[in-house]
């Protein structure tokens, strides 16, 4: 009785809500809106990235000069900084989007700051420890070669 009296066209719609099978049929569909970045927004993003790079670079340079002021910290910096850099590089490779850009900016700025502030100290440390570094490198190459030869012989005997 009521469905015959109801006319959907009175409300500007050709769809009859009373005879619809499921509510999902008459829910409006959401369209994806593409965010477009205007020229000024791109400019502010770029200057923000440059400002962040400058802040991290100056912080890294100040830290490297403090390390230079206390010579006992040079070996610790030479050993620990590559470890921190490797961790940041792994984080950069695993992150996506703006986090990756930010981590890459930090990695580049801190690396250049530490190398710029300590290049002669790094060079002196490598020259002083060159015999130990050469021996360690040779030992690593011999060990990896021995392990590779053992694995190769086991694999070729298994066939």
CSV table of N, CA and C in Angstrom, one decimal:
chain,number,residue,atom,x,y,z
A,1,UNK,N,0.8,-1.2,0.0
A,1,UNK,CA,0.0,0.0,0.0
A,1,UNK,C,0.9,1.3,0.0
A,2,UNK,N,1.8,1.3,0.9
A,2,UNK,CA,2.7,2.5,1.0
A,2,UNK,C,3.6,2.6,-0.2
A,3,UNK,N,4.1,1.4,-0.7
A,3,UNK,CA,5.1,1.5,-1.8
A,3,UNK,C,4.4,2.0,-3.1
A,4,UNK,N,3.2,1.8,-3.2
A,4,UNK,CA,2.5,2.2,-4.4
A,4,UNK,C,2.2,3.7,-4.3
A,5,UNK,N,2.1,4.2,-3.1
A,5,UNK,CA,1.8,5.7,-3.0
A,5,UNK,C,3.1,6.5,-3.1
A,6,UNK,N,4.3,5.9,-2.8
A,6,UNK,CA,5.5,6.6,-2.8
A,6,UNK,C,6.0,6.7,-4.3
A,7,UNK,N,6.4,7.9,-4.7
A,7,UNK,CA,6.9,8.1,-6.0
A,7,UNK,C,8.3,8.7,-5.8
A,8,UNK,N,9.4,8.1,-6.2
A,8,UNK,CA,10.7,8.6,-6.0
A,8,UNK,C,11.0,9.8,-6.9
A,9,UNK,N,10.3,9.9,-8.0
A,9,UNK,CA,10.6,11.0,-8.9
A,9,UNK,C,10.2,12.4,-8.3
A,10,UNK,N,9.3,12.3,-7.2
A,10,UNK,CA,9.0,13.6,-6.5
A,10,UNK,C,10.2,14.2,-5.9
A,11,UNK,N,11.2,13.4,-5.5
A,11,UNK,CA,12.4,13.9,-4.8
A,11,UNK,C,13.6,14.1,-5.7
A,12,UNK,N,13.4,14.1,-7.0
A,12,UNK,CA,14.4,14.3,-7.9
A,12,UNK,C,15.3,13.1,-8.2
A,13,UNK,N,14.9,11.9,-7.9
A,13,UNK,CA,15.7,10.8,-8.1
A,13,UNK,C,14.8,9.7,-8.8
A,14,UNK,N,15.5,9.0,-9.7
A,14,UNK,CA,14.8,7.9,-10.4
A,14,UNK,C,15.0,6.6,-9.7
A,15,UNK,N,15.7,6.6,-8.6
A,15,UNK,CA,16.0,5.3,-7.9
A,15,UNK,C,14.9,5.1,-6.8
A,16,UNK,N,14.3,4.0,-6.7
A,16,UNK,CA,13.3,3.7,-5.7
A,16,UNK,C,14.0,3.1,-4.5
A,17,UNK,N,14.2,3.8,-3.4
A,17,UNK,CA,14.9,3.3,-2.2
A,17,UNK,C,14.1,2.2,-1.5
A,18,UNK,N,12.8,2.2,-1.6
A,18,UNK,CA,12.1,1.2,-0.9
A,18,UNK,C,12.2,-0.2,-1.5
A,19,UNK,N,12.4,-0.2,-2.8
A,19,UNK,CA,12.5,-1.5,-3.4
A,19,UNK,C,14.0,-2.0,-3.6
A,20,UNK,N,14.9,-1.2,-3.1
A,20,UNK,CA,16.4,-1.5,-3.2
A,20,UNK,C,16.7,-2.8,-2.4
A,21,UNK,N,17.5,-3.6,-2.9
A,21,UNK,CA,17.8,-4.9,-2.2
A,21,UNK,C,18.8,-4.7,-1.0
A,22,UNK,N,19.8,-3.9,-1.2
A,22,UNK,CA,20.8,-3.7,-0.1
A,22,UNK,C,21.1,-2.2,0.0
A,23,UNK,N,21.5,-1.8,1.2
A,23,UNK,CA,21.8,-0.3,1.4
A,23,UNK,C,23.0,0.1,0.6
A,24,UNK,N,23.9,-0.8,0.3
A,24,UNK,CA,25.1,-0.4,-0.4
A,24,UNK,C,24.8,0.1,-1.8
A,25,UNK,N,23.7,-0.3,-2.3
A,25,UNK,CA,23.4,0.0,-3.7
A,25,UNK,C,23.1,1.5,-3.9
A,26,UNK,N,22.6,2.2,-2.9
A,26,UNK,CA,22.3,3.6,-3.0
A,26,UNK,C,23.3,4.5,-2.2
A,27,UNK,N,24.4,3.9,-1.7
A,27,UNK,CA,25.4,4.8,-1.0
A,27,UNK,C,26.2,5.4,-2.1
A,28,UNK,N,26.6,6.7,-2.0
A,28,UNK,CA,27.4,7.3,-3.0
A,28,UNK,C,28.8,6.7,-3.0
A,29,UNK,N,29.4,6.6,-4.2
A,29,UNK,CA,30.7,6.1,-4.3
A,29,UNK,C,31.7,7.2,-4.1
A,30,UNK,N,32.8,6.9,-3.4
A,30,UNK,CA,33.8,7.9,-3.1
A,30,UNK,C,34.9,7.9,-4.3
A,31,UNK,N,35.1,9.0,-4.8
A,31,UNK,CA,36.1,9.1,-5.9
A,31,UNK,C,37.5,9.5,-5.3
A,32,UNK,N,38.5,9.0,-5.9
A,32,UNK,CA,39.9,9.4,-5.4
A,32,UNK,C,40.2,10.8,-5.9
A,33,UNK,N,40.7,11.6,-5.0
A,33,UNK,CA,41.0,13.0,-5.3
A,33,UNK,C,42.6,13.0,-5.4
A,34,UNK,N,43.0,13.5,-6.5
A,34,UNK,CA,44.5,13.6,-6.7
A,34,UNK,C,44.9,14.9,-6.2
A,35,UNK,N,45.9,14.9,-5.3
A,35,UNK,CA,46.4,16.1,-4.7
A,35,UNK,C,47.5,16.7,-5.7
A,36,UNK,N,47.2,17.9,-6.1
A,36,UNK,CA,48.2,18.5,-7.0
A,36,UNK,C,48.9,19.6,-6.2
A,37,UNK,N,50.3,19.6,-6.3
A,37,UNK,CA,51.1,20.5,-5.5
A,37,UNK,C,51.3,21.7,-6.4
A,38,UNK,N,51.0,22.9,-5.9
A,38,UNK,CA,51.2,24.1,-6.7
A,38,UNK,C,52.7,24.5,-6.6
A,39,UNK,N,53.0,25.5,-7.4
A,39,UNK,CA,54.4,25.9,-7.5
A,39,UNK,C,54.9,26.4,-6.2
A,40,UNK,N,54.1,27.2,-5.4
A,40,UNK,CA,54.6,27.8,-4.2
A,40,UNK,C,54.8,26.7,-3.1
A,41,UNK,N,53.9,25.6,-3.1
A,41,UNK,CA,54.1,24.5,-2.2
A,41,UNK,C,55.3,23.7,-2.5
A,42,UNK,N,55.6,23.5,-3.8
A,42,UNK,CA,56.8,22.9,-4.2
A,42,UNK,C,58.1,23.7,-3.7
A,43,UNK,N,58.0,25.0,-3.9
A,43,UNK,CA,59.1,25.9,-3.4
A,43,UNK,C,59.3,25.8,-1.9
A,44,UNK,N,58.2,25.8,-1.1
A,44,UNK,CA,58.4,25.7,0.3
A,44,UNK,C,58.9,24.3,0.7
A,45,UNK,N,58.5,23.3,0.0
A,45,UNK,CA,59.0,21.9,0.3
A,45,UNK,C,60.5,21.9,0.0
A,46,UNK,N,60.9,22.5,-1.1
A,46,UNK,CA,62.3,22.5,-1.4
A,46,UNK,C,63.2,23.3,-0.5
A,47,UNK,N,62.7,24.5,-0.1
A,47,UNK,CA,63.5,25.3,0.9
A,47,UNK,C,63.5,24.7,2.2
A,48,UNK,N,62.4,24.0,2.6
A,48,UNK,CA,62.4,23.2,3.9
A,48,UNK,C,63.4,22.1,3.9
A,49,UNK,N,63.5,21.4,2.7
A,49,UNK,CA,64.5,20.4,2.6
A,49,UNK,C,66.0,20.9,2.7
A,50,UNK,N,66.2,22.1,2.0
A,50,UNK,CA,67.5,22.7,2.0
A,50,UNK,C,67.8,23.2,3.4
A,51,UNK,N,66.8,23.8,4.1
A,51,UNK,CA,67.0,24.2,5.5
A,51,UNK,C,67.3,23.1,6.4
A,52,UNK,N,66.6,22.0,6.2
A,52,UNK,CA,66.9,20.8,7.0
A,52,UNK,C,68.3,20.3,6.8
A,53,UNK,N,68.7,20.2,5.5
A,53,UNK,CA,70.0,19.8,5.1
A,53,UNK,C,71.1,20.7,5.8
A,54,UNK,N,70.9,22.0,5.7
A,54,UNK,CA,71.8,23.0,6.4
A,54,UNK,C,71.9,22.8,7.9
A,55,UNK,N,70.7,22.5,8.5
A,55,UNK,CA,70.8,22.3,10.0
A,55,UNK,C,71.5,21.0,10.3
A,56,UNK,N,71.3,19.9,9.6
A,56,UNK,CA,72.0,18.7,9.9
A,56,UNK,C,73.5,18.8,9.6
A,57,UNK,N,73.8,19.5,8.5
A,57,UNK,CA,75.2,19.7,8.1
A,57,UNK,C,75.9,20.5,9.2
A,58,UNK,N,75.3,21.6,9.6
A,58,UNK,CA,76.0,22.4,10.6
A,58,UNK,C,76.1,21.7,11.9
A,59,UNK,N,75.1,20.9,12.3
A,59,UNK,CA,75.2,20.1,13.5
A,59,UNK,C,76.3,19.1,13.4
A,60,UNK,N,76.4,18.4,12.3
A,60,UNK,CA,77.5,17.4,12.1
A,60,UNK,C,78.8,18.0,12.0
A,61,UNK,N,79.0,19.2,11.5
A,61,UNK,CA,80.2,19.9,11.4
A,61,UNK,C,80.7,20.3,12.8
A,62,UNK,N,79.7,20.8,13.6
A,62,UNK,CA,80.0,21.2,15.0
A,62,UNK,C,80.5,20.0,15.8
A,63,UNK,N,79.8,18.8,15.6
A,63,UNK,CA,80.2,17.6,16.3
A,63,UNK,C,81.5,17.2,15.9
A,64,UNK,N,81.9,17.3,14.6
A,64,UNK,CA,83.2,16.9,14.1
A,64,UNK,C,84.3,17.8,14.7
A,65,UNK,N,84.0,19.1,14.8
A,65,UNK,CA,85.0,20.0,15.4
A,65,UNK,C,85.2,19.7,16.9
A,66,UNK,N,84.1,19.3,17.6
A,66,UNK,CA,84.3,18.9,19.0
A,66,UNK,C,85.2,17.7,19.1
A,67,UNK,N,85.0,16.8,18.2
A,67,UNK,CA,85.8,15.6,18.1
A,67,UNK,C,87.3,16.0,17.9
A,68,UNK,N,87.5,17.0,17.0
A,68,UNK,CA,88.8,17.4,16.7
A,68,UNK,C,89.4,18.1,18.0
A,69,UNK,N,88.6,18.7,18.8
A,69,UNK,CA,89.1,19.4,20.0
A,69,UNK,C,89.6,18.5,21.0
A,70,UNK,N,89.0,17.3,21.0
A,70,UNK,CA,89.4,16.2,22.0
A,70,UNK,C,90.0,15.1,21.2
A,71,UNK,N,91.3,15.0,21.1
A,71,UNK,CA,91.9,14.0,20.2
A,71,UNK,C,91.6,12.6,20.6
A,72,UNK,N,91.3,12.3,21.8
A,72,UNK,CA,91.1,11.0,22.3
A,72,UNK,C,89.8,10.4,21.7
A,73,UNK,N,88.9,11.3,21.2
A,73,UNK,CA,87.6,10.8,20.6
A,73,UNK,C,87.8,10.4,19.1
A,74,UNK,N,88.9,10.7,18.5
A,74,UNK,CA,89.1,10.5,17.0
A,74,UNK,C,88.9,9.0,16.7
A,75,UNK,N,89.6,8.1,17.4
A,75,UNK,CA,89.3,6.7,17.1
A,75,UNK,C,87.9,6.2,17.3
A,76,UNK,N,87.2,6.7,18.3
A,76,UNK,CA,85.8,6.4,18.5
A,76,UNK,C,85.0,6.9,17.4
A,77,UNK,N,85.3,8.1,16.9
A,77,UNK,CA,84.5,8.7,15.8
A,77,UNK,C,84.7,7.9,14.5
A,78,UNK,N,85.9,7.5,14.3
A,78,UNK,CA,86.2,6.8,13.1
A,78,UNK,C,85.6,5.4,13.1
A,79,UNK,N,85.4,4.8,14.2
A,79,UNK,CA,84.8,3.5,14.3
A,79,UNK,C,83.3,3.6,14.4
A,80,UNK,N,82.7,4.5,15.2
A,80,UNK,CA,81.3,4.5,15.4
A,80,UNK,C,80.5,5.2,14.3
A,81,UNK,N,81.1,6.3,13.7
A,81,UNK,CA,80.3,7.0,12.7
A,81,UNK,C,80.0,6.1,11.5
A,82,UNK,N,80.8,5.3,10.9
A,82,UNK,CA,80.4,4.4,9.8
A,82,UNK,C,79.3,3.4,10.3
A,83,UNK,N,79.3,3.0,11.5
A,83,UNK,CA,78.2,2.1,12.0
A,83,UNK,C,76.9,2.9,12.1
A,84,UNK,N,76.9,4.1,12.5
A,84,UNK,CA,75.7,4.9,12.6
A,84,UNK,C,75.2,5.2,11.1
A,85,UNK,N,76.2,5.5,10.3
A,85,UNK,CA,75.8,5.8,8.9
A,85,UNK,C,75.2,4.6,8.2
A,86,UNK,N,75.8,3.4,8.5
A,86,UNK,CA,75.2,2.1,7.9
A,86,UNK,C,73.8,1.9,8.4
A,87,UNK,N,73.5,2.1,9.7
A,87,UNK,CA,72.2,2.0,10.2
A,87,UNK,C,71.2,3.0,9.5
A,88,UNK,N,71.7,4.2,9.3
A,88,UNK,CA,70.8,5.2,8.7
A,88,UNK,C,70.6,4.9,7.2
A,89,UNK,N,71.6,4.3,6.5
A,89,UNK,CA,71.5,3.9,5.1
A,89,UNK,C,70.5,2.7,5.0
A,90,UNK,N,70.5,1.8,6.0
A,90,UNK,CA,69.6,0.7,5.9
A,90,UNK,C,68.2,1.2,6.2
A,91,UNK,N,68.0,2.2,7.1
A,91,UNK,CA,66.7,2.8,7.3
A,91,UNK,C,66.2,3.5,6.1
A,92,UNK,N,67.1,4.2,5.4
A,92,UNK,CA,66.8,4.9,4.2
A,92,UNK,C,66.3,4.0,3.1
A,93,UNK,N,67.0,2.9,3.0
A,93,UNK,CA,66.6,1.9,2.0
A,93,UNK,C,65.2,1.2,2.3
A,94,UNK,N,64.9,1.1,3.6
A,94,UNK,CA,63.7,0.4,3.9
A,94,UNK,C,62.5,1.3,4.0
A,95,UNK,N,62.7,2.6,4.1
A,95,UNK,CA,61.5,3.5,4.3
A,95,UNK,C,61.0,3.9,3.0
A,96,UNK,N,59.8,4.5,3.0
A,96,UNK,CA,59.2,5.0,1.7
A,96,UNK,C,58.7,6.4,1.9
A,97,UNK,N,58.6,7.1,0.8
A,97,UNK,CA,57.9,8.4,0.8
A,97,UNK,C,58.8,9.5,1.4
A,98,UNK,N,58.1,10.3,2.2
A,98,UNK,CA,58.8,11.5,2.8
A,98,UNK,C,59.8,11.0,3.9
A,99,UNK,N,59.6,9.9,4.5
A,99,UNK,CA,60.6,9.4,5.5
A,99,UNK,C,61.9,9.0,4.8
A,100,UNK,N,61.8,8.5,3.6
A,100,UNK,CA,63.0,8.2,2.9
A,100,UNK,C,63.8,9.4,2.5
A,101,UNK,N,63.1,10.4,2.0
A,101,UNK,CA,63.7,11.7,1.7
A,101,UNK,C,64.4,12.3,2.9
A,102,UNK,N,63.7,12.3,4.0
A,102,UNK,CA,64.3,12.9,5.2
A,102,UNK,C,65.5,12.1,5.7
A,103,UNK,N,65.4,10.8,5.7
A,103,UNK,CA,66.6,10.0,6.1
A,103,UNK,C,67.7,10.2,5.1
A,104,UNK,N,67.5,10.3,3.8
A,104,UNK,CA,68.5,10.5,2.9
A,104,UNK,C,69.2,11.9,3.1
A,105,UNK,N,68.4,12.9,3.4
A,105,UNK,CA,69.0,14.2,3.7
A,105,UNK,C,69.9,14.2,4.9
A,106,UNK,N,69.4,13.5,5.9
A,106,UNK,CA,70.2,13.4,7.1
A,106,UNK,C,71.5,12.6,6.8
A,107,UNK,N,71.4,11.5,6.1
A,107,UNK,CA,72.6,10.7,5.8
A,107,UNK,C,73.6,11.5,5.0
A,108,UNK,N,73.2,12.2,3.9
A,108,UNK,CA,74.1,13.0,3.1
A,108,UNK,C,74.7,14.1,3.9
A,109,UNK,N,73.9,14.9,4.6
A,109,UNK,CA,74.4,16.0,5.3
A,109,UNK,C,75.4,15.6,6.5
A,110,UNK,N,75.0,14.6,7.2
A,110,UNK,CA,75.9,14.2,8.3
A,110,UNK,C,77.2,13.6,7.7
A,111,UNK,N,77.1,12.8,6.7
A,111,UNK,CA,78.3,12.3,6.1
A,111,UNK,C,79.2,13.3,5.6
A,112,UNK,N,78.7,14.3,4.8
A,112,UNK,CA,79.6,15.3,4.3
A,112,UNK,C,80.2,16.2,5.4
A,113,UNK,N,79.4,16.4,6.4
A,113,UNK,CA,79.9,17.2,7.6
A,113,UNK,C,81.0,16.5,8.3
A,114,UNK,N,80.9,15.2,8.5
A,114,UNK,CA,81.9,14.5,9.2
A,114,UNK,C,83.2,14.3,8.4
A,115,UNK,N,83.0,14.1,7.1
A,115,UNK,CA,84.1,13.9,6.2
A,115,UNK,C,84.8,15.3,6.1
A,116,UNK,N,84.1,16.4,5.9
A,116,UNK,CA,84.7,17.7,5.8
A,116,UNK,C,85.4,18.1,7.0
A,117,UNK,N,84.9,17.8,8.2
A,117,UNK,CA,85.6,18.3,9.4
A,117,UNK,C,86.7,17.4,9.8
A,118,UNK,N,86.8,16.2,9.3
A,118,UNK,CA,87.8,15.2,9.8
A,118,UNK,C,88.6,14.5,8.8
A,119,UNK,N,88.6,15.1,7.6
A,119,UNK,CA,89.3,14.3,6.5
A,119,UNK,C,90.7,14.1,6.8
A,120,UNK,N,91.4,15.0,7.4
A,120,UNK,CA,92.9,14.8,7.7
A,120,UNK,C,93.0,13.8,8.8
A,121,UNK,N,92.1,13.9,9.8
A,121,UNK,CA,92.2,12.9,10.9
A,121,UNK,C,91.9,11.5,10.4
A,122,UNK,N,90.9,11.4,9.5
A,122,UNK,CA,90.7,10.0,9.0
A,122,UNK,C,91.9,9.5,8.2
A,123,UNK,N,92.5,10.4,7.4
A,123,UNK,CA,93.6,10.0,6.7
A,123,UNK,C,94.8,9.6,7.6
A,124,UNK,N,95.0,10.4,8.6
A,124,UNK,CA,96.1,10.1,9.6
A,124,UNK,C,95.8,8.8,10.3
A,125,UNK,N,94.6,8.5,10.7
A,125,UNK,CA,94.2,7.3,11.4
A,125,UNK,C,94.4,6.1,10.4
A,126,UNK,N,94.1,6.2,9.2
A,126,UNK,CA,94.3,5.1,8.2
A,126,UNK,C,95.8,4.9,8.0
A,127,UNK,N,96.6,6.0,7.9
A,127,UNK,CA,98.0,5.8,7.7
A,127,UNK,C,98.7,5.1,8.9
A,128,UNK,N,98.3,5.6,10.1
A,128,UNK,CA,98.9,5.0,11.3
A,128,UNK,C,98.5,3.5,11.4
A,129,UNK,N,97.3,3.2,11.1
A,129,UNK,CA,96.8,1.8,11.2
A,129,UNK,C,96.9,1.0,9.9
A,130,UNK,N,97.6,1.5,9.0
A,130,UNK,CA,97.6,0.9,7.6
A,130,UNK,C,98.1,-0.6,7.7
A,131,UNK,N,99.1,-0.9,8.5
A,131,UNK,CA,99.6,-2.3,8.6
A,131,UNK,C,98.5,-3.2,9.1
A,132,UNK,N,97.8,-2.7,10.2
A,132,UNK,CA,96.8,-3.5,10.8
A,132,UNK,C,95.6,-3.7,9.8
A,133,UNK,N,95.3,-2.6,9.1
A,133,UNK,CA,94.2,-2.7,8.1
A,133,UNK,C,94.5,-3.6,7.0
A,134,UNK,N,95.7,-3.6,6.5
A,134,UNK,CA,96.1,-4.5,5.4
A,134,UNK,C,96.1,-5.9,5.9
A,135,UNK,N,96.6,-6.2,7.1
A,135,UNK,CA,96.6,-7.5,7.6
A,135,UNK,C,95.2,-8.0,7.8
A,136,UNK,N,94.3,-7.1,8.3
A,136,UNK,CA,92.9,-7.5,8.5
A,136,UNK,C,92.2,-7.8,7.2
A,137,UNK,N,92.5,-7.0,6.2
A,137,UNK,CA,91.9,-7.2,4.9
A,137,UNK,C,92.3,-8.5,4.3
A,138,UNK,N,93.6,-8.8,4.4
A,138,UNK,CA,94.2,-10.0,3.9
A,138,UNK,C,93.6,-11.2,4.6
A,139,UNK,N,93.5,-11.1,5.9
A,139,UNK,CA,92.9,-12.2,6.7
A,139,UNK,C,91.4,-12.5,6.3
A,140,UNK,N,90.7,-11.4,6.1
A,140,UNK,CA,89.3,-11.6,5.6
A,140,UNK,C,89.2,-12.2,4.3
A,141,UNK,N,90.0,-11.8,3.3
A,141,UNK,CA,90.0,-12.3,2.0
A,141,UNK,C,90.4,-13.8,2.0
A,142,UNK,N,91.4,-14.2,2.8
A,142,UNK,CA,91.8,-15.6,2.9
A,142,UNK,C,90.7,-16.4,3.5
A,143,UNK,N,90.1,-15.9,4.6
A,143,UNK,CA,89.0,-16.6,5.2
A,143,UNK,C,87.8,-16.8,4.3
A,144,UNK,N,87.4,-15.8,3.6
A,144,UNK,CA,86.3,-15.9,2.7
A,144,UNK,C,86.6,-16.9,1.5
A,145,UNK,N,87.9,-16.8,1.1
A,145,UNK,CA,88.3,-17.7,0.0
A,145,UNK,C,88.3,-19.2,0.5
A,146,UNK,N,88.8,-19.4,1.7
A,146,UNK,CA,88.8,-20.8,2.2
A,146,UNK,C,87.3,-21.3,2.4
A,147,UNK,N,86.5,-20.5,2.9
A,147,UNK,CA,85.1,-20.9,3.1
A,147,UNK,C,84.4,-21.2,1.8
A,148,UNK,N,84.7,-20.3,0.8
A,148,UNK,CA,84.1,-20.5,-0.5
A,148,UNK,C,84.6,-21.8,-1.2
A,149,UNK,N,85.9,-22.1,-1.0
A,149,UNK,CA,86.5,-23.3,-1.6
A,149,UNK,C,85.8,-24.5,-0.9
A,150,UNK,N,85.6,-24.5,0.4
A,150,UNK,CA,85.0,-25.6,1.1
A,150,UNK,C,83.5,-25.8,0.6
A,151,UNK,N,82.8,-24.8,0.5
A,151,UNK,CA,81.4,-24.9,0.1
A,151,UNK,C,81.4,-25.4,-1.4
A,152,UNK,N,82.3,-24.9,-2.2
A,152,UNK,CA,82.3,-25.3,-3.6
A,152,UNK,C,82.6,-26.8,-3.7
A,153,UNK,N,83.6,-27.3,-2.9
A,153,UNK,CA,83.9,-28.7,-3.0
A,153,UNK,C,82.8,-29.6,-2.5
A,154,UNK,N,82.1,-29.1,-1.4
A,154,UNK,CA,80.9,-29.9,-1.0
A,154,UNK,C,79.8,-29.9,-2.0
A,155,UNK,N,79.6,-28.8,-2.7
A,155,UNK,CA,78.5,-28.8,-3.7
A,155,UNK,C,78.9,-29.6,-4.9
A,156,UNK,N,80.2,-29.6,-5.3
A,156,UNK,CA,80.5,-30.4,-6.5
A,156,UNK,C,80.6,-31.9,-6.2
A,157,UNK,N,80.9,-32.3,-4.9
A,157,UNK,CA,80.8,-33.7,-4.5
A,157,UNK,C,79.4,-34.2,-4.4
A,158,UNK,N,78.4,-33.3,-4.1
A,158,UNK,CA,77.1,-33.8,-3.9
A,158,UNK,C,76.4,-34.1,-5.2
A,159,UNK,N,76.9,-33.7,-6.3
A,159,UNK,CA,76.4,-34.0,-7.6
A,159,UNK,C,76.8,-35.4,-8.0
